[in-house]
mmCIF file of N, CA and C in Angstrom:
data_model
loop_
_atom_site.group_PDB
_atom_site.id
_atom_site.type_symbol
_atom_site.label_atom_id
_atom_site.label_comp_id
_atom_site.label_asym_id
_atom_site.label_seq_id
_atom_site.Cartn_x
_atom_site.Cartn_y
_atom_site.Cartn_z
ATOM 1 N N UNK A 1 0.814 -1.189 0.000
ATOM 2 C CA UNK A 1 0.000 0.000 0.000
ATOM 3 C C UNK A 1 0.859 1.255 0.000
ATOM 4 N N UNK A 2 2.172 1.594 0.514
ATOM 5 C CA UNK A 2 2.882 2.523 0.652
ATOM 6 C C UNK A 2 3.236 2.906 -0.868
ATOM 7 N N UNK A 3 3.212 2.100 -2.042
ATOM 8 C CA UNK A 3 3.492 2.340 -3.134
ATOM 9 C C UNK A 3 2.717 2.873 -3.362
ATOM 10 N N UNK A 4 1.371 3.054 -3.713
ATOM 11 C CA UNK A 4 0.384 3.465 -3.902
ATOM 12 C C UNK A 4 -0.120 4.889 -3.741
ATOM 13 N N UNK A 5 0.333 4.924 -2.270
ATOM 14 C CA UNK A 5 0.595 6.397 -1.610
ATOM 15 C C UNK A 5 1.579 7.218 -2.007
ATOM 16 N N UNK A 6 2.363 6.831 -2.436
ATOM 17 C CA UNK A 6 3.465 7.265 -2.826
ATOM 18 C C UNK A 6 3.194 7.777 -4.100
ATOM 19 N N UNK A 7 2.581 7.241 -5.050
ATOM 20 C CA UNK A 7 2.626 7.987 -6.331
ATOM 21 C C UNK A 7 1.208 8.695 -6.072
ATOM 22 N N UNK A 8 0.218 8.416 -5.541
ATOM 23 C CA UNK A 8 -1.042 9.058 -5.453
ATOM 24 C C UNK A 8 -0.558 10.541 -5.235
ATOM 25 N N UNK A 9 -0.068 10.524 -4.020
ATOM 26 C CA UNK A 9 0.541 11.850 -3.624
ATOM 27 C C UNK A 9 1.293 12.935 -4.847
ATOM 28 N N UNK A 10 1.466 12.278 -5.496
ATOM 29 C CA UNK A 10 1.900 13.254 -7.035
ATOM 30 C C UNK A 10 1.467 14.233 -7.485
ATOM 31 N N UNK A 11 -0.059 13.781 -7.595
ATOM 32 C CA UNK A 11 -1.287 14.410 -7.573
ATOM 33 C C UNK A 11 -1.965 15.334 -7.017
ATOM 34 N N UNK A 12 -1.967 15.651 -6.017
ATOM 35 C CA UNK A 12 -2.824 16.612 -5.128
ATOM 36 C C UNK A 12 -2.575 17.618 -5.582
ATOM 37 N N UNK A 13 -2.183 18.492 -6.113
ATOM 38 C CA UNK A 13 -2.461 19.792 -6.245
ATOM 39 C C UNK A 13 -3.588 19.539 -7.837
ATOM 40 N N UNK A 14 -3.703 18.449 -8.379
ATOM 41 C CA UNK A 14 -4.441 18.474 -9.682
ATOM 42 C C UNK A 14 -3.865 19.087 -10.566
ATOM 43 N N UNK A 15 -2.644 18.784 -11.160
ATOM 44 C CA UNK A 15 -1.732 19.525 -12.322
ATOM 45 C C UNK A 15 -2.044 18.609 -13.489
ATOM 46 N N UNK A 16 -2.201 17.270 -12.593
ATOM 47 C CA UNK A 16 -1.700 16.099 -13.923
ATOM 48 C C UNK A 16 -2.622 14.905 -14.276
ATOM 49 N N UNK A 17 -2.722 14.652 -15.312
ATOM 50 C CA UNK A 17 -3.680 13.129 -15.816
ATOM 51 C C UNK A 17 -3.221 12.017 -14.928
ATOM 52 N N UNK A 18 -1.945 11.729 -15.217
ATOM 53 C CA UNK A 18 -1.465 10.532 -14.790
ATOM 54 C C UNK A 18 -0.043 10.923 -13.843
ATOM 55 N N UNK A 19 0.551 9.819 -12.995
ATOM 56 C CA UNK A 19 1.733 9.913 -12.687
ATOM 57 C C UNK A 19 1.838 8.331 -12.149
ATOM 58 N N UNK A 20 3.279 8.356 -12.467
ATOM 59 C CA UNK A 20 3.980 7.105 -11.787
ATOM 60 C C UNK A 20 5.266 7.395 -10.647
ATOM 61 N N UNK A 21 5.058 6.231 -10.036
ATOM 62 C CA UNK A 21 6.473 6.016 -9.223
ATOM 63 C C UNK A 21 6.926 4.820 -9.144
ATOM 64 N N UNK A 22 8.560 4.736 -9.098
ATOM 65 C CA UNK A 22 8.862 3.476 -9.268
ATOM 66 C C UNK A 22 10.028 3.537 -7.817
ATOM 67 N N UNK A 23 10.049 2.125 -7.441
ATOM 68 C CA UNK A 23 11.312 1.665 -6.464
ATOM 69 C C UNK A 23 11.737 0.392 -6.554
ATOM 70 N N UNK A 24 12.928 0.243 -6.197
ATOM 71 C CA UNK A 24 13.535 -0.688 -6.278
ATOM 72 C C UNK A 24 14.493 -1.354 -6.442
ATOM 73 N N UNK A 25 15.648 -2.484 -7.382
ATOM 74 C CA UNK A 25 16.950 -2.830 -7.327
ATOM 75 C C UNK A 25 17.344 -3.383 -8.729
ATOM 76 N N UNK A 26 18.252 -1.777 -9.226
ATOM 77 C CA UNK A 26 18.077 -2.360 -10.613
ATOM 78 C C UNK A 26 19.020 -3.311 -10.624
ATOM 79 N N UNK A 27 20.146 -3.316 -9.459
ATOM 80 C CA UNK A 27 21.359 -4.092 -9.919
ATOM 81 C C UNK A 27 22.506 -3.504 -10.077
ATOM 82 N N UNK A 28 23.465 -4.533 -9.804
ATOM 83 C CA UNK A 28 23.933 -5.902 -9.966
ATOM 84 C C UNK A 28 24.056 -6.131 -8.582
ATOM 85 N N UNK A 29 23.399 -7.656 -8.103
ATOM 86 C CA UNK A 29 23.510 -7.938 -6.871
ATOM 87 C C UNK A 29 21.661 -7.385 -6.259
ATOM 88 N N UNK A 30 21.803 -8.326 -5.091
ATOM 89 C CA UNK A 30 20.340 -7.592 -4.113
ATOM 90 C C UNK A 30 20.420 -6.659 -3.668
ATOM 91 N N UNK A 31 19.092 -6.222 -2.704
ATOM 92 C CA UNK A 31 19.791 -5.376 -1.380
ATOM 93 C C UNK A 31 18.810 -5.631 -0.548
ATOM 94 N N UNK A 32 18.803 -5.778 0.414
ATOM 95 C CA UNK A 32 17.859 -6.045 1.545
ATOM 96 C C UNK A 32 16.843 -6.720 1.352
ATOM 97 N N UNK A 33 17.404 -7.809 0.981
ATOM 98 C CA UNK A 33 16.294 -9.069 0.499
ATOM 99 C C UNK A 33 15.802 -9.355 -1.116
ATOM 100 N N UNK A 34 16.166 -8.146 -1.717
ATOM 101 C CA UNK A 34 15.329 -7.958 -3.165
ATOM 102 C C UNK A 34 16.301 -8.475 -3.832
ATOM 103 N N UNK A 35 15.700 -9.487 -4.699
ATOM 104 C CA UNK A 35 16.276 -9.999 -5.741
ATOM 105 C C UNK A 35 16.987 -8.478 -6.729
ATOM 106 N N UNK A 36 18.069 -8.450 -7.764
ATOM 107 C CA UNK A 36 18.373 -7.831 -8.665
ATOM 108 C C UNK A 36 17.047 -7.598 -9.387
ATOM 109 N N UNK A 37 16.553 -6.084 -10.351
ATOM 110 C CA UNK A 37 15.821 -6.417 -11.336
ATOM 111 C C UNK A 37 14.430 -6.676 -10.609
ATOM 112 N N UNK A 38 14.254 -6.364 -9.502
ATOM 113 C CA UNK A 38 13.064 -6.314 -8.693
ATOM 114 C C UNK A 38 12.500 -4.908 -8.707
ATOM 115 N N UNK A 39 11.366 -4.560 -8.992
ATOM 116 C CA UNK A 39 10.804 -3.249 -8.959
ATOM 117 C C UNK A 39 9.356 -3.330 -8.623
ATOM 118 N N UNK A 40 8.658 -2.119 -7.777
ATOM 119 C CA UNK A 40 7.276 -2.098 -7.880
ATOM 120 C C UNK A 40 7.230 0.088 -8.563
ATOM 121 N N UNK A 41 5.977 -0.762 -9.434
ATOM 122 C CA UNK A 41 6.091 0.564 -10.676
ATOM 123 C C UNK A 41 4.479 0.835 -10.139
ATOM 124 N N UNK A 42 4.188 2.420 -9.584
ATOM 125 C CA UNK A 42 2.691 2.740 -9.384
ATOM 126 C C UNK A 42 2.247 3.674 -10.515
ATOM 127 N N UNK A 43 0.865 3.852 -10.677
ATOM 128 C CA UNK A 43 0.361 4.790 -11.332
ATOM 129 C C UNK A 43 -0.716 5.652 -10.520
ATOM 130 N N UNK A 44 -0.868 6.751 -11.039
ATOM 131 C CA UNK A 44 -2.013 6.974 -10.366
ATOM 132 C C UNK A 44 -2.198 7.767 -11.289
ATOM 133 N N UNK A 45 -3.657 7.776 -11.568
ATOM 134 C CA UNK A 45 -4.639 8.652 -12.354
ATOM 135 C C UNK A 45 -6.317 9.112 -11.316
ATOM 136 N N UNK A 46 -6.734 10.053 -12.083
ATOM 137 C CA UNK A 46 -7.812 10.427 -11.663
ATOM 138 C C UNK A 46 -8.926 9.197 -11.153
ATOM 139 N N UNK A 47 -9.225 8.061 -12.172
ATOM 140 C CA UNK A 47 -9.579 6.909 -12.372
ATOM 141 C C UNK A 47 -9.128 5.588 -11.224
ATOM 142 N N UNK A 48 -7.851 6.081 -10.875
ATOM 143 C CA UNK A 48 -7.442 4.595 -10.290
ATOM 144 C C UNK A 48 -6.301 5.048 -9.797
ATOM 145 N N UNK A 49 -5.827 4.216 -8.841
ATOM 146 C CA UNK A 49 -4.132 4.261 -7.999
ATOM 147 C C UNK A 49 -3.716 2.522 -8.467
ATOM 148 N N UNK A 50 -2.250 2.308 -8.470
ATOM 149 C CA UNK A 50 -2.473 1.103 -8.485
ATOM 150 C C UNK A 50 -0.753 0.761 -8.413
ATOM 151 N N UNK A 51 -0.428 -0.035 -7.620
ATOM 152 C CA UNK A 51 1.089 -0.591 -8.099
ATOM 153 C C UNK A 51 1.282 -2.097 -7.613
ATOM 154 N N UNK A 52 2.082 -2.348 -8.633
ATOM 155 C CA UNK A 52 2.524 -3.592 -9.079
ATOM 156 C C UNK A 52 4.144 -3.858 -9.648
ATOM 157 N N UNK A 53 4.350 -5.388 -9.035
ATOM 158 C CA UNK A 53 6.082 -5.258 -8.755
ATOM 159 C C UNK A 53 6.298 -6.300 -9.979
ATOM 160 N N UNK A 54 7.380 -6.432 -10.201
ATOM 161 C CA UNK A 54 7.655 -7.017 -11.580
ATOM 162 C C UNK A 54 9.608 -7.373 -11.413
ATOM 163 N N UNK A 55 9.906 -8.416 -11.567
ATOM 164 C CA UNK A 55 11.113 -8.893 -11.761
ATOM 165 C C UNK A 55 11.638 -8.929 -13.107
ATOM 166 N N UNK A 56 12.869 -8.524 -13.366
ATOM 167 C CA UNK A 56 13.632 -7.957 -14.887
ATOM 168 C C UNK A 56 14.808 -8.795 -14.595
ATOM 169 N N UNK A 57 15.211 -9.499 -15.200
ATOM 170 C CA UNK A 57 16.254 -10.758 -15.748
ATOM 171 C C UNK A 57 17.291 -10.376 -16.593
ATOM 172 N N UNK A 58 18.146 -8.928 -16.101
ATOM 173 C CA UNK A 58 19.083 -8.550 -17.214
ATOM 174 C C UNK A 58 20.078 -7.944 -16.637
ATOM 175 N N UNK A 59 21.139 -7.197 -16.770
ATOM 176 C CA UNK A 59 22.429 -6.411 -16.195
ATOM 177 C C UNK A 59 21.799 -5.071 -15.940
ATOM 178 N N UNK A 60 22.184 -4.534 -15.257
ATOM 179 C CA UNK A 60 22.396 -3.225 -14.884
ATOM 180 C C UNK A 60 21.131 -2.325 -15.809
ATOM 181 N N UNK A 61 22.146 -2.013 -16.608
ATOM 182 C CA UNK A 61 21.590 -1.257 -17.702
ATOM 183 C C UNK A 61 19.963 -1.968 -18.656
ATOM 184 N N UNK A 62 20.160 -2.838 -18.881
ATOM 185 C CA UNK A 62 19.337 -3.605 -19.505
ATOM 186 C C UNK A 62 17.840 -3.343 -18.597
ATOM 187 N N UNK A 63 18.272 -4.069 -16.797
ATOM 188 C CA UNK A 63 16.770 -3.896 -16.177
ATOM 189 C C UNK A 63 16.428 -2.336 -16.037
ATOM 190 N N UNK A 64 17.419 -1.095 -16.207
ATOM 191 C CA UNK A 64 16.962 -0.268 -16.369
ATOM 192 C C UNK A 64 16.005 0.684 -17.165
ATOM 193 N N UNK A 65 16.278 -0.167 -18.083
ATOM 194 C CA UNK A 65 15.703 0.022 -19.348
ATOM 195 C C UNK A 65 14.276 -1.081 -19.632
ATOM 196 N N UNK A 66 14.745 -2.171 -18.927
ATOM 197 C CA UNK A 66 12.907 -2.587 -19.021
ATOM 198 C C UNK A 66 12.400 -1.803 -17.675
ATOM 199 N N UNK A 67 12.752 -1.768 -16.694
ATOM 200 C CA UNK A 67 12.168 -0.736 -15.892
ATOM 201 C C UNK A 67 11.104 0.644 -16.258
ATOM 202 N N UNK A 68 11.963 0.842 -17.043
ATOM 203 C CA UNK A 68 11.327 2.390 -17.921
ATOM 204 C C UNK A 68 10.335 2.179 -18.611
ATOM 205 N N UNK A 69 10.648 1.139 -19.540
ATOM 206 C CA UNK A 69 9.881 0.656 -20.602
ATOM 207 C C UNK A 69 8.624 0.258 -20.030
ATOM 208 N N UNK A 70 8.548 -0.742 -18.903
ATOM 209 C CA UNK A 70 7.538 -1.137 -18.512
ATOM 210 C C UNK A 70 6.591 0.235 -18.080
ATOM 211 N N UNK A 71 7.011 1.351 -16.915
ATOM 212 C CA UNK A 71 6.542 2.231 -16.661
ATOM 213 C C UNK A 71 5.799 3.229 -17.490
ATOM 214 N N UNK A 72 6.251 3.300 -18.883
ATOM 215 C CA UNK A 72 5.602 4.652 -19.786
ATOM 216 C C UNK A 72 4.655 3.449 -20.398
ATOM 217 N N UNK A 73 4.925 2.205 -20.473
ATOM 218 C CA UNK A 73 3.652 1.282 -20.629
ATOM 219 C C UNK A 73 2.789 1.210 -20.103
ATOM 220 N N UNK A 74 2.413 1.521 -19.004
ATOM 221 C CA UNK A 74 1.602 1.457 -17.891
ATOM 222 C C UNK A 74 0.865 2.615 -17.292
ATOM 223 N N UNK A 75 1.648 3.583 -17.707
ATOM 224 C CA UNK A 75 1.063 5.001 -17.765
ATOM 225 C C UNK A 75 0.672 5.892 -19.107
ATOM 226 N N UNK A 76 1.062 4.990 -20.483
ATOM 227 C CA UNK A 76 0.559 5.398 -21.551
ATOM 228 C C UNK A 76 -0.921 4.886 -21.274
ATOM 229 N N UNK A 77 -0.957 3.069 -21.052
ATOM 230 C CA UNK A 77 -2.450 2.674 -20.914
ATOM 231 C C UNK A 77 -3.324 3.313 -20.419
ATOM 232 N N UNK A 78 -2.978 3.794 -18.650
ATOM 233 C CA UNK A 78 -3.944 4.540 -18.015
ATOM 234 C C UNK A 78 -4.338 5.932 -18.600
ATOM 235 N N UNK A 79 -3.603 6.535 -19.227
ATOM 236 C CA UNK A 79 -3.661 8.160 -19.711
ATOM 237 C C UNK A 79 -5.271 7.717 -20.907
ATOM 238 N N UNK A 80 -4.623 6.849 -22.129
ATOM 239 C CA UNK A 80 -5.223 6.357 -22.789
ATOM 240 C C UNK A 80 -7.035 5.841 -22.525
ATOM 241 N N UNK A 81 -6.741 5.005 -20.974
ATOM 242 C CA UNK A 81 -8.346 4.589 -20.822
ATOM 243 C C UNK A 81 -9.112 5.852 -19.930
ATOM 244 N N UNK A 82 -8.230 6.626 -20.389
ATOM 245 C CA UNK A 82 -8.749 7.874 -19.362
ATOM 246 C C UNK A 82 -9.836 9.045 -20.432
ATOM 247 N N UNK A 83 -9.219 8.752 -21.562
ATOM 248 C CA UNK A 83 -9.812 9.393 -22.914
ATOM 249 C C UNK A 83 -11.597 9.320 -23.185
#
């Protein structure tokens, strides 16, 4: 739930459609339990709050980059079903 809050809070002044937040371990190696490539990515829109964690199977750079990727995915959708 703290994820959730976390990006909801983006919001309050009402500037924006959508927003995300992301946390987590892009790598190389864990950290405090988290696998490498472990992330939870939130959104929040007018419509909905919502976050969800997702494991990335790559180096450094690589889960950084599905990191991202996944995120403007997830916040293109919501912007989109917001139309």
């Amino acid at each position: 739930q703290g994820h959730e809050e976390d990006v909801h809070g983006d919001d309050e002044a009402g500037f924006t459609r959508a927003g995300k937040d992301l946390t987590g371990v892009a790598g190389p190696g864990s950290s405090e339990g988290k696998p490498s490539g472990f992330v939870w990515i939130g959104i929040s829109s007018p419509r909905c709050t919502f976050a969800r964690n997702f494991i990335f199977e790559s180096d450094r750079k690589g889960n950084m980059d599905a990191i991202a990727n996944k995120a403007l995915e997830l916040l293109l959708q919501e912007i989109s079903s917001n139309d």
